[in-house]
CSV table of C-alpha atoms in Angstrom, one decimal:
chain,number,residue,atom,x,y,z
A,1,UNK,CA,0.0,0.0,0.0
A,2,UNK,CA,1.3,3.4,-0.9
A,3,UNK,CA,1.9,6.0,1.8
A,4,UNK,CA,0.1,9.3,1.6
A,5,UNK,CA,0.6,12.8,3.0
A,6,UNK,CA,-2.3,15.3,2.6
A,7,UNK,CA,-1.3,18.9,1.9
A,8,UNK,CA,-3.5,21.8,2.8
A,9,UNK,CA,-2.9,25.6,2.6
A,10,UNK,CA,-5.2,27.6,4.9
A,11,UNK,CA,-5.9,31.2,6.0
A,12,UNK,CA,-8.8,32.3,8.1
A,13,UNK,CA,-10.8,29.0,7.6
A,14,UNK,CA,-12.4,28.7,11.1
A,15,UNK,CA,-15.7,28.0,9.5
A,16,UNK,CA,-14.5,25.0,7.4
A,17,UNK,CA,-11.3,23.6,8.8
A,18,UNK,CA,-12.9,21.5,11.6
A,19,UNK,CA,-15.2,19.6,9.2
A,20,UNK,CA,-12.4,19.1,6.6
A,21,UNK,CA,-10.0,17.6,9.2
A,22,UNK,CA,-12.7,15.4,10.7
A,23,UNK,CA,-13.5,14.1,7.2
A,24,UNK,CA,-9.9,13.4,6.4
A,25,UNK,CA,-9.3,11.5,9.6
A,26,UNK,CA,-12.5,9.5,9.1
A,27,UNK,CA,-11.5,8.3,5.6
A,28,UNK,CA,-11.9,4.7,4.7
A,29,UNK,CA,-8.2,4.8,4.0
A,30,UNK,CA,-6.8,7.6,6.3
A,31,UNK,CA,-3.6,9.4,5.3
A,32,UNK,CA,-0.4,8.7,7.1
A,33,UNK,CA,-0.1,12.4,7.9
A,34,UNK,CA,-1.8,15.7,7.2
A,35,UNK,CA,0.5,18.7,6.7
A,36,UNK,CA,-1.0,22.2,6.9
A,37,UNK,CA,0.5,25.6,6.2
A,38,UNK,CA,-1.3,28.5,7.9
A,39,UNK,CA,-0.7,31.6,5.8
A,40,UNK,CA,-1.3,34.1,8.6
A,41,UNK,CA,-4.8,33.5,10.0
A,42,UNK,CA,-6.2,36.1,12.3
A,43,UNK,CA,-9.2,34.0,13.4
A,44,UNK,CA,-9.3,30.7,15.3
A,45,UNK,CA,-8.1,28.5,12.5
A,46,UNK,CA,-4.8,27.6,14.2
A,47,UNK,CA,-6.4,27.0,17.5
A,48,UNK,CA,-8.8,24.5,15.9
A,49,UNK,CA,-5.9,22.7,14.2
A,50,UNK,CA,-4.0,22.6,17.6
A,51,UNK,CA,-7.0,20.9,19.2
A,52,UNK,CA,-6.7,18.0,16.7
A,53,UNK,CA,-3.0,17.8,17.2
A,54,UNK,CA,-3.4,17.7,21.0
A,55,UNK,CA,-5.9,14.9,20.6
A,56,UNK,CA,-3.2,12.8,18.8
A,57,UNK,CA,-4.2,13.3,15.2
A,58,UNK,CA,-1.2,12.9,12.7
A,59,UNK,CA,-1.2,16.6,11.8
A,60,UNK,CA,1.8,18.9,11.3
A,61,UNK,CA,1.1,22.6,11.4
A,62,UNK,CA,3.5,25.1,9.7
A,63,UNK,CA,3.0,28.7,10.6
A,64,UNK,CA,3.9,31.2,7.9
A,65,UNK,CA,3.0,34.9,7.7
A,66,UNK,CA,1.4,36.2,4.5
A,67,UNK,CA,1.8,32.9,2.6
A,68,UNK,CA,-0.4,32.7,-0.5
A,69,UNK,CA,-1.8,29.3,-1.5
A,70,UNK,CA,1.2,28.4,-3.7
A,71,UNK,CA,3.7,29.0,-1.0
A,72,UNK,CA,1.5,27.3,1.5
A,73,UNK,CA,1.4,24.1,-0.6
A,74,UNK,CA,5.1,24.3,-1.2
A,75,UNK,CA,6.0,24.6,2.5
A,76,UNK,CA,3.7,21.8,3.4
A,77,UNK,CA,4.8,19.5,0.6
A,78,UNK,CA,8.5,20.0,1.6
A,79,UNK,CA,7.7,19.0,5.1
A,80,UNK,CA,6.0,15.7,4.2
A,81,UNK,CA,7.6,12.3,4.8
A,82,UNK,CA,5.7,10.1,2.3
A,83,UNK,CA,6.0,9.2,-1.3
A,84,UNK,CA,2.6,10.4,-2.4
A,85,UNK,CA,1.0,13.8,-1.8
A,86,UNK,CA,-2.7,14.4,-1.8
A,87,UNK,CA,-3.8,18.0,-2.4
A,88,UNK,CA,-7.0,19.4,-1.1
A,89,UNK,CA,-8.2,22.9,-0.1
A,90,UNK,CA,-10.0,24.4,2.9
A,91,UNK,CA,-13.6,25.1,2.2
A,92,UNK,CA,-14.1,21.6,0.6
A,93,UNK,CA,-15.6,18.4,1.8
A,94,UNK,CA,-14.1,15.1,0.6
A,95,UNK,CA,-16.2,12.0,0.3
A,96,UNK,CA,-15.5,9.3,2.9
A,97,UNK,CA,-13.7,7.1,0.3
A,98,UNK,CA,-11.9,9.9,-1.5
A,99,UNK,CA,-8.3,8.8,-0.6
A,100,UNK,CA,-9.2,5.1,-0.9
A,101,UNK,CA,-10.3,5.6,-4.5
A,102,UNK,CA,-7.3,7.8,-5.5
A,103,UNK,CA,-4.8,5.4,-4.0
A,104,UNK,CA,-6.5,2.4,-5.5
A,105,UNK,CA,-6.2,4.0,-8.9
A,106,UNK,CA,-2.5,4.5,-8.4
A,107,UNK,CA,-2.0,1.0,-7.1
A,108,UNK,CA,-3.9,-0.7,-9.9
A,109,UNK,CA,-1.9,1.2,-12.5
A,110,UNK,CA,1.7,1.1,-11.2
A,111,UNK,CA,3.1,3.5,-13.8
A,112,UNK,CA,0.7,6.2,-12.7
A,113,UNK,CA,2.3,9.4,-11.3
A,114,UNK,CA,-0.7,11.7,-11.0
A,115,UNK,CA,-4.3,11.0,-10.2
A,116,UNK,CA,-7.1,13.6,-10.5
A,117,UNK,CA,-10.4,13.1,-8.8
A,118,UNK,CA,-13.7,14.9,-9.2
A,119,UNK,CA,-14.7,18.3,-7.9
A,120,UNK,CA,-18.4,18.9,-7.4
A,121,UNK,CA,-19.8,22.3,-6.5
A,122,UNK,CA,-22.2,22.4,-3.5
A,123,UNK,CA,-25.5,23.8,-4.7
A,124,UNK,CA,-27.3,24.1,-1.3
A,125,UNK,CA,-29.3,27.2,-2.3
A,126,UNK,CA,-31.0,28.6,-5.4
A,127,UNK,CA,-28.3,31.2,-5.8
A,128,UNK,CA,-25.4,28.7,-5.7
A,129,UNK,CA,-27.3,26.5,-8.1
A,130,UNK,CA,-27.4,29.4,-10.5
A,131,UNK,CA,-23.8,30.2,-9.8
A,132,UNK,CA,-22.8,26.7,-10.8
A,133,UNK,CA,-24.8,27.0,-14.0
A,134,UNK,CA,-23.1,30.4,-14.7
A,135,UNK,CA,-19.4,29.6,-14.3
A,136,UNK,CA,-18.7,26.0,-13.4
A,137,UNK,CA,-18.0,23.8,-16.5
A,138,UNK,CA,-20.5,20.9,-16.7
A,139,UNK,CA,-19.3,17.3,-16.6
A,140,UNK,CA,-18.1,15.9,-19.9
A,141,UNK,CA,-17.6,12.4,-21.1
A,142,UNK,CA,-14.0,11.7,-22.2
A,143,UNK,CA,-12.6,8.2,-22.9
A,144,UNK,CA,-15.6,6.5,-21.4
A,145,UNK,CA,-15.4,8.4,-18.1
A,146,UNK,CA,-17.5,11.4,-16.9
A,147,UNK,CA,-15.4,14.1,-15.4
A,148,UNK,CA,-15.0,17.8,-14.8
A,149,UNK,CA,-11.9,19.8,-15.5
A,150,UNK,CA,-9.0,18.7,-13.4
A,151,UNK,CA,-8.5,20.4,-10.0
A,152,UNK,CA,-5.6,20.5,-7.6
A,153,UNK,CA,-8.2,20.4,-4.8
A,154,UNK,CA,-8.9,16.7,-5.6
A,155,UNK,CA,-5.6,15.3,-6.7
A,156,UNK,CA,-2.8,13.0,-5.6
A,157,UNK,CA,0.7,12.7,-7.1
A,158,UNK,CA,4.1,11.4,-6.3
A,159,UNK,CA,6.3,13.8,-4.4
A,160,UNK,CA,8.9,13.7,-7.2
A,161,UNK,CA,6.3,15.2,-9.6
A,162,UNK,CA,5.9,18.3,-7.3
A,163,UNK,CA,9.7,18.5,-7.0
A,164,UNK,CA,10.5,18.1,-10.7
A,165,UNK,CA,8.4,21.2,-11.7
A,166,UNK,CA,9.7,23.3,-8.8
A,167,UNK,CA,6.4,23.4,-7.0
A,168,UNK,CA,3.7,26.1,-7.2
A,169,UNK,CA,4.1,29.8,-8.0
A,170,UNK,CA,4.3,31.7,-4.7
A,171,UNK,CA,3.3,35.1,-6.0
A,172,UNK,CA,-0.2,34.5,-7.2
A,173,UNK,CA,-3.4,34.6,-5.2
A,174,UNK,CA,-5.1,32.4,-7.7
A,175,UNK,CA,-4.3,30.5,-11.0
A,176,UNK,CA,-1.1,29.1,-9.4
A,177,UNK,CA,-2.8,25.7,-9.5
A,178,UNK,CA,-3.5,26.0,-13.2
A,179,UNK,CA,0.1,26.9,-14.0
A,180,UNK,CA,1.3,24.0,-11.9
A,181,UNK,CA,-1.0,21.4,-13.5
A,182,UNK,CA,0.0,22.7,-17.0
A,183,UNK,CA,3.7,22.3,-16.1
A,184,UNK,CA,3.1,18.8,-14.8
A,185,UNK,CA,1.3,17.9,-18.1
A,186,UNK,CA,4.1,19.5,-20.2
A,187,UNK,CA,6.7,17.5,-18.2
A,188,UNK,CA,5.1,14.3,-19.5
A,189,UNK,CA,4.1,12.6,-16.3
A,190,UNK,CA,1.4,10.0,-16.6
A,191,UNK,CA,-1.9,11.5,-15.4
A,192,UNK,CA,-5.1,9.5,-14.9
A,193,UNK,CA,-8.6,10.4,-13.7
A,194,UNK,CA,-10.7,8.8,-11.0
A,195,UNK,CA,-14.1,10.5,-11.2
A,196,UNK,CA,-15.5,8.5,-8.3
A,197,UNK,CA,-13.1,10.2,-5.9
A,198,UNK,CA,-15.3,13.2,-5.1
A,199,UNK,CA,-14.5,16.5,-3.3
A,200,UNK,CA,-17.3,18.9,-2.9
A,201,UNK,CA,-16.5,22.7,-2.8
A,202,UNK,CA,-18.5,25.6,-1.7
A,203,UNK,CA,-19.4,28.4,-4.1
A,204,UNK,CA,-19.7,32.1,-3.1
A,205,UNK,CA,-23.2,32.6,-1.7
A,206,UNK,CA,-24.1,36.1,-2.9
A,207,UNK,CA,-23.6,38.6,-5.7
A,208,UNK,CA,-21.2,40.7,-3.7
A,209,UNK,CA,-18.9,37.9,-2.6
A,210,UNK,CA,-18.9,36.5,-6.2
A,211,UNK,CA,-17.9,39.9,-7.5
A,212,UNK,CA,-15.0,40.2,-5.0
A,213,UNK,CA,-13.7,36.7,-5.8
A,214,UNK,CA,-13.8,37.2,-9.5
A,215,UNK,CA,-11.9,40.5,-9.3
A,216,UNK,CA,-9.1,38.5,-7.6
A,217,UNK,CA,-9.4,35.7,-10.2
A,218,UNK,CA,-9.1,38.1,-13.1
A,219,UNK,CA,-6.1,40.1,-11.7
A,220,UNK,CA,-4.2,36.9,-11.0
A,221,UNK,CA,-5.3,35.1,-14.2
A,222,UNK,CA,-3.8,37.9,-16.3
A,223,UNK,CA,-0.7,37.9,-14.2
A,224,UNK,CA,-0.3,34.2,-14.8
A,225,UNK,CA,-0.5,34.8,-18.5
A,226,UNK,CA,-3.8,32.9,-18.9
A,227,UNK,CA,-5.9,35.9,-20.0
A,228,UNK,CA,-6.6,34.3,-23.4
A,229,UNK,CA,-8.5,31.5,-21.7
A,230,UNK,CA,-10.9,33.9,-20.0
A,231,UNK,CA,-10.7,37.7,-20.3
A,232,UNK,CA,-9.9,37.8,-24.0
A,233,UNK,CA,-13.4,36.6,-25.0
A,234,UNK,CA,-15.1,39.1,-22.6
A,235,UNK,CA,-13.1,42.0,-23.9
A,236,UNK,CA,-13.8,41.0,-27.5
A,237,UNK,CA,-17.5,40.9,-26.8
A,238,UNK,CA,-17.6,44.3,-25.1
A,239,UNK,CA,-15.4,45.9,-27.7
A,240,UNK,CA,-17.7,44.7,-30.5
A,241,UNK,CA,-20.7,45.9,-28.5
A,242,UNK,CA,-19.2,49.3,-27.8
A,243,UNK,CA,-18.1,49.8,-31.4
A,244,UNK,CA,-21.6,48.9,-32.7
A,245,UNK,CA,-23.3,51.0,-30.1
A,246,UNK,CA,-21.2,54.1,-30.7
A,247,UNK,CA,-21.5,53.8,-34.5
A,248,UNK,CA,-25.3,53.4,-34.2
A,249,UNK,CA,-25.8,56.4,-31.9
A,250,UNK,CA,-23.5,58.5,-34.0
A,251,UNK,CA,-25.6,57.8,-37.1
A,252,UNK,CA,-29.0,57.5,-35.5
A,253,UNK,CA,-29.1,59.5,-32.2
A,254,UNK,CA,-32.7,58.5,-31.6
A,255,UNK,CA,-31.5,54.9,-31.1
A,256,UNK,CA,-29.5,55.8,-28.0
A,257,UNK,CA,-31.3,52.9,-26.2
A,258,UNK,CA,-30.1,50.3,-28.7
A,259,UNK,CA,-26.6,49.6,-27.0
A,260,UNK,CA,-28.3,48.9,-23.7
A,261,UNK,CA,-30.8,46.6,-25.4
A,262,UNK,CA,-28.0,44.8,-27.2
A,263,UNK,CA,-26.1,44.3,-24.0
A,264,UNK,CA,-29.1,42.9,-22.2
A,265,UNK,CA,-29.8,40.6,-25.2
A,266,UNK,CA,-26.2,39.4,-25.1
A,267,UNK,CA,-26.5,38.6,-21.3
A,268,UNK,CA,-29.9,36.9,-21.9
A,269,UNK,CA,-28.5,34.7,-24.7
A,270,UNK,CA,-25.5,33.7,-22.6
A,271,UNK,CA,-27.8,32.8,-19.7
A,272,UNK,CA,-29.9,30.6,-22.0
A,273,UNK,CA,-26.8,28.9,-23.3
A,274,UNK,CA,-25.6,28.2,-19.7
A,275,UNK,CA,-29.0,26.7,-18.8
A,276,UNK,CA,-29.0,24.5,-21.9
A,277,UNK,CA,-25.4,23.4,-21.3
A,278,UNK,CA,-26.2,22.3,-17.8
A,279,UNK,CA,-29.6,20.7,-18.5
A,280,UNK,CA,-28.4,17.3,-17.6
A,281,UNK,CA,-26.8,18.0,-14.3
A,282,UNK,CA,-29.2,20.8,-13.2
A,283,UNK,CA,-32.6,19.9,-14.9
A,284,UNK,CA,-35.5,22.2,-14.3
A,285,UNK,CA,-39.0,23.0,-15.3
A,286,UNK,CA,-39.9,26.0,-17.5
A,287,UNK,CA,-40.8,27.9,-14.4
A,288,UNK,CA,-37.6,27.2,-12.6
A,289,UNK,CA,-35.5,28.1,-15.7
A,290,UNK,CA,-37.4,31.4,-15.9
A,291,UNK,CA,-36.4,32.1,-12.2
A,292,UNK,CA,-32.9,31.1,-13.0
A,293,UNK,CA,-32.7,33.7,-15.8
A,294,UNK,CA,-33.6,36.4,-13.2
A,295,UNK,CA,-30.4,35.5,-11.3
A,296,UNK,CA,-28.2,34.4,-14.2
A,297,UNK,CA,-28.5,37.6,-16.2
A,298,UNK,CA,-27.2,40.0,-13.4
A,299,UNK,CA,-24.8,37.3,-12.2
A,300,UNK,CA,-23.1,37.1,-15.6
A,301,UNK,CA,-23.0,40.9,-15.8
A,302,UNK,CA,-21.3,41.0,-12.4
A,303,UNK,CA,-18.7,38.4,-13.4
A,304,UNK,CA,-18.0,40.4,-16.6
A,305,UNK,CA,-17.6,43.6,-14.6
A,306,UNK,CA,-15.3,41.8,-12.1
A,307,UNK,CA,-13.1,40.5,-14.9
A,308,UNK,CA,-12.8,43.9,-16.4
A,309,UNK,CA,-12.0,45.6,-13.1
A,310,UNK,CA,-9.5,42.9,-12.1
A,311,UNK,CA,-7.8,43.3,-15.4
A,312,UNK,CA,-7.6,47.1,-15.0
A,313,UNK,CA,-6.2,46.6,-11.5
A,314,UNK,CA,-3.5,44.4,-13.0
A,315,UNK,CA,-2.5,47.3,-15.3
A,316,UNK,CA,-1.8,49.4,-12.2
């Protein structure tokens, strides 16, 4: 049986860390150790972790001030003592057999070096259901398996993989995991998927918190050089819309309302596409879909605004 260390970066996670540690310690195949880096929590996160340590749990706590997620993972990974590293994030809930399924996949295919599990959003309210429809890619079928895009928050790999690509970027608040996974793929390590190994993660529960999070995502995504995968399409849409609107108003001043109408029509069309794309995982009646539109249209607009503001912040 392979030996596993779980790596977790945390900061101000007093609302979620207790449940996460309890779930990890109650796995059908518990890890040999859990290594946590606290990036400078100002709440009771570290006190909760210390409670588990005092109770005899196999947990190591590294205290680091102002450590972003990448540095947190690197510090924790460097302090592990096992061949395999399982990565998960605070604010998530692993299924009881998460580690068992990941490790079984690695054991059954001995040349495997990286195993990605399945990340499923928690849709425990109507808003989070709409949020998942708006910006979480739906499951797809690839090579006879159904999976979502790979996520570092449900993954396991040999320690040598992390070492060979020099770990995670330590200067990014987000997107450091995407860069890391891209580097692992480029390095040619054998990666496999185990979609039955599920980790559930919580979405932002309101318009305001979603806006703040996507501003951070946008700023760091463009810093990471990944703007073509996200912001480029948004800026292209709005540039075309702005150009058409200015030209129309310049020629026909009476149609001053047309740019606004075109913008709303664009948001409405994107909301309809999102609902259709997710019709299998989030089925709904006509009435429910109409209610979803009332949330999706402003939510997509807020995400667009956040991506633009985050990109402008990057410029400065």
